[in-house]
Amino acid sequence: MTHNIPDESVVRNAPLFSALDDESAASLRASMTVVKVAKGDTLFKEGDDGDRLYVVVDGKLKLGTSSGDGRENLLSILGPGEMFGELSLFDPGPRTATATAVTDAKLLALANDQVIGWVTRHPQVSLQLLGRLAQRLRRTNEVLADLVFSDVPGRVAKALIDLGTRFGVQKDDGLHVNHDLTQEELAQLVGASRETVNKALADFAGRGWLRLEPRAVVVLDYDRLAKRGK
Ligand code: CMP
């Protein structure tokens, strides 16, 4: 198996790998298995037993939870280099969210017992993982505060800026954000109805801040949009 094939270079900066030297990183990579999912596939469901964590090599996934009456909330959209599936390992219990492929995706999986082996032998790996968990808690606190203190247009603006920071490509006419999400999914991400989110998007488009495209937006006035999401 080739360990450093170019499309996996992004994984080198993932929390599990970033603190390791090349030799250890190659050895860690060798203990991981490649998992491929097609757009729409569910990798695991909320409530399942968790036996491994994942790092995204290529593509996008969504992490979601659903309420008893079937409403869905999206916790996060993940792209290349991001890790998930570790909560059920460090806090033993069922999976806390459902992971679904938003696009075709390639992942690397590491079995729980292997993760434990790596973190006990390499304290710097534990520090990276702690850093990532702390970052996530910080972000979750912010999302919670926004749900209480911000209006829906503010949350939509902030979500677009966040997606733009992670997935955007700057071109002559603006920042192209191919988020690959339907308007329903965008609404689930900001915790609002599709109608309210559509209205906010149409308002932003009317002001010339962005251009709407299927499963994408082109941000034309980044500063105004960012200010609205503050
Ligand atoms: P696990 O519970 O094993 O499976 C679902 C995964 O979703 C979980 O591990 C975390 O990796 C991830 N996850 C859970 N909650 C959040 C959140 N609030 N933000 C980002 N990722 C999350």
XYZ file of C-alpha atoms and ligand atoms in Angstrom:
252
model
C 0.000 0.000 0.000
C 1.252 3.521 -0.782
C 1.324 5.660 2.322
C 1.906 9.140 1.090
C -0.169 9.300 -2.055
C -0.824 12.970 -2.899
C -4.562 13.072 -2.198
C -3.822 12.001 1.365
C -1.377 14.828 2.066
C -4.178 16.801 3.740
C -4.369 14.081 6.383
C -0.809 14.894 7.459
C -2.207 18.027 9.149
C -5.088 16.188 10.820
C -4.968 16.126 14.643
C -3.872 12.502 14.880
C -0.947 13.040 12.521
C 0.260 16.603 12.852
C 2.496 16.067 15.891
C 4.182 12.950 14.499
C 7.426 12.699 12.579
C 7.216 11.249 9.062
C 8.118 7.741 10.135
C 5.484 7.562 12.879
C 2.920 9.191 10.583
C 3.571 6.505 7.961
C 3.209 3.821 10.603
C -0.063 5.327 11.852
C -1.329 5.542 8.282
C -0.483 1.863 7.807
C -2.711 0.914 10.728
C -5.695 2.764 9.241
C -8.139 1.412 6.718
C -9.617 3.258 3.744
C -13.400 3.637 3.759
C -15.244 4.971 0.719
C -18.789 6.276 0.865
C -21.036 7.484 -1.923
C -23.083 10.683 -1.733
C -26.114 10.055 0.488
C -24.642 6.981 2.233
C -24.946 6.811 6.005
C -21.653 5.822 7.601
C -23.116 5.344 11.068
C -26.215 6.316 12.952
C -26.781 8.143 16.219
C -27.130 5.417 18.875
C -24.915 2.866 17.092
C -21.972 1.351 18.926
C -18.779 3.145 17.939
C -15.684 1.103 17.213
C -13.449 3.496 15.257
C -12.741 7.110 14.508
C -12.418 8.649 11.060
C -10.372 11.283 9.278
C -11.761 12.763 6.048
C -9.343 12.510 3.131
C -11.633 13.777 0.417
C -15.281 14.887 0.144
C -17.746 16.216 2.687
C -19.855 14.631 5.419
C -22.577 15.970 7.655
C -23.081 15.123 11.314
C -26.691 15.326 12.374
C -29.071 14.479 15.141
C -32.817 14.066 14.962
C -35.563 14.787 17.435
C -38.183 12.228 18.423
C -40.653 13.759 15.960
C -38.222 13.463 13.042
C -36.813 16.999 12.837
C -33.134 17.149 11.959
C -30.339 19.336 13.240
C -26.889 19.480 11.678
C -24.011 19.778 14.132
C -21.283 20.167 11.593
C -20.138 19.790 7.997
C -16.767 18.100 7.736
C -14.206 18.303 4.974
C -10.682 17.058 4.226
C -8.371 16.769 7.250
C -11.184 16.776 9.800
C -11.696 14.035 12.362
C -14.883 12.632 13.861
C -16.225 9.602 15.680
C -13.991 9.913 18.748
C -16.606 10.892 21.354
C -18.000 7.389 21.726
C -14.438 6.223 22.336
C -13.279 8.777 24.946
C -16.679 8.894 26.624
C -17.772 5.287 26.085
C -21.350 5.166 24.901
C -23.364 5.207 21.692
C -22.593 7.436 18.707
C -23.816 10.949 19.475
C -24.716 11.807 15.871
C -25.419 10.302 12.457
C -22.690 10.687 9.819
C -23.892 10.961 6.220
C -21.912 11.623 3.049
C -22.856 14.948 1.435
C -20.622 14.101 -1.532
C -18.732 10.944 -2.468
C -16.038 10.754 0.167
C -12.889 8.906 1.121
C -12.004 8.411 4.782
C -9.351 6.766 6.878
C -10.565 4.790 9.877
C -8.642 3.862 13.018
C -10.033 1.208 15.358
C -10.612 2.291 18.983
C -7.978 -0.036 20.473
C -5.439 1.358 17.999
C -6.338 4.930 18.984
C -5.752 4.052 22.640
C -2.383 2.530 21.719
C -1.321 5.667 19.822
C -2.389 8.143 22.483
C -0.698 6.203 25.264
C 2.570 5.815 23.356
C 2.564 9.363 21.922
C 1.524 12.056 24.440
C 1.780 14.668 21.694
C -1.035 12.893 19.827
C -3.209 13.167 22.963
C -2.442 16.886 23.131
C -3.522 17.341 19.529
C -6.749 15.462 20.191
C -7.420 17.500 23.339
C -6.805 20.664 21.347
C -9.331 19.579 18.753
C -11.937 18.661 21.387
C -11.415 22.022 23.120
C -11.814 23.790 19.780
C -15.063 21.936 19.173
C -16.414 22.838 22.622
C -15.518 26.469 21.996
C -17.361 26.336 18.672
C -20.367 24.576 20.199
C -20.597 27.275 22.896
C -20.572 29.887 20.166
C -23.316 28.089 18.226
C -25.380 27.897 21.410
C -24.898 31.608 22.112
C -25.857 32.428 18.508
C -29.042 30.369 18.831
C -29.973 32.488 21.839
C -28.628 35.908 20.856
C -28.516 36.098 17.017
C -31.349 36.281 14.503
C -31.656 33.818 11.614
C -30.055 36.084 8.961
C -27.098 36.590 11.322
C -26.718 32.834 11.757
C -27.002 32.234 8.000
C -24.327 34.868 7.329
C -22.036 33.314 9.933
C -22.560 29.784 8.579
C -21.732 30.956 5.039
C -18.572 32.700 6.239
C -17.556 29.544 8.126
C -18.217 27.337 5.076
C -16.397 29.890 2.924
C -13.358 29.829 5.188
C -13.169 26.051 4.949
C -14.391 25.278 1.447
C -14.255 28.588 -0.441
C -12.154 29.265 -3.513
C -11.349 32.895 -4.297
C -11.933 33.786 -7.957
C -12.104 37.093 -9.835
C -15.827 37.556 -9.218
C -15.826 36.555 -5.531
C -15.442 33.735 -3.055
C -16.988 30.579 -4.521
C -18.374 28.471 -1.702
C -19.404 25.048 -3.013
C -20.994 23.849 0.185
C -22.907 21.006 -1.546
C -25.839 21.512 0.837
C -29.504 21.763 -0.086
C -31.426 24.716 1.348
C -33.054 22.256 3.738
C -29.614 21.186 4.997
C -28.460 24.801 5.325
C -31.578 25.437 7.406
C -30.786 22.416 9.597
C -27.271 23.756 10.064
C -28.449 27.127 11.378
C -31.412 25.717 13.314
C -34.172 27.525 11.427
C -36.934 26.772 8.946
C -36.159 26.512 5.248
C -38.507 29.433 4.527
C -36.708 31.787 6.925
C -33.302 30.754 5.601
C -34.439 31.216 1.992
C -35.693 34.669 2.860
C -32.358 35.602 4.420
C -30.455 34.278 1.400
C -32.739 36.158 -1.015
C -32.253 39.320 1.049
C -28.443 38.951 0.946
C -28.616 38.327 -2.817
C -30.848 41.418 -3.250
C -28.282 43.539 -1.421
C -25.556 42.283 -3.748
C -23.656 40.497 -0.968
C -23.810 37.129 -2.703
C -25.048 35.215 -5.720
C -27.053 32.048 -5.196
C -26.185 28.943 -7.174
C -27.383 25.358 -6.770
C -25.661 23.976 -3.639
C -23.239 26.896 -3.692
C -23.012 30.638 -3.176
C -20.600 33.178 -4.570
C -19.808 35.742 -1.879
C -19.516 39.135 -3.600
C -19.213 41.379 -0.544
C -17.354 39.393 2.088
C -17.000 42.257 4.566
C -20.711 43.090 4.725
C -21.687 39.420 4.995
C -19.092 38.829 7.730
C -20.312 41.892 9.610
C -23.907 40.614 9.451
C -22.704 37.318 10.937
C -20.766 38.922 13.778
P -19.227 9.910 18.030
O -20.205 10.217 19.109
O -18.419 8.689 18.126
O -20.037 9.897 16.640
C -20.602 11.126 16.197
C -19.502 12.144 16.087
O -19.930 13.446 15.765
C -18.866 12.349 17.462
O -18.227 11.169 17.869
C -18.021 13.564 17.211
O -16.830 13.220 16.510
C -18.921 14.342 16.253
N -19.658 15.416 16.976
C -20.545 15.255 17.992
N -20.984 16.453 18.407
C -20.376 17.392 17.651
C -20.421 18.818 17.597
N -21.204 19.527 18.418
N -19.637 19.435 16.690
C -18.849 18.728 15.850
N -18.774 17.390 15.853
C -19.516 16.720 16.732
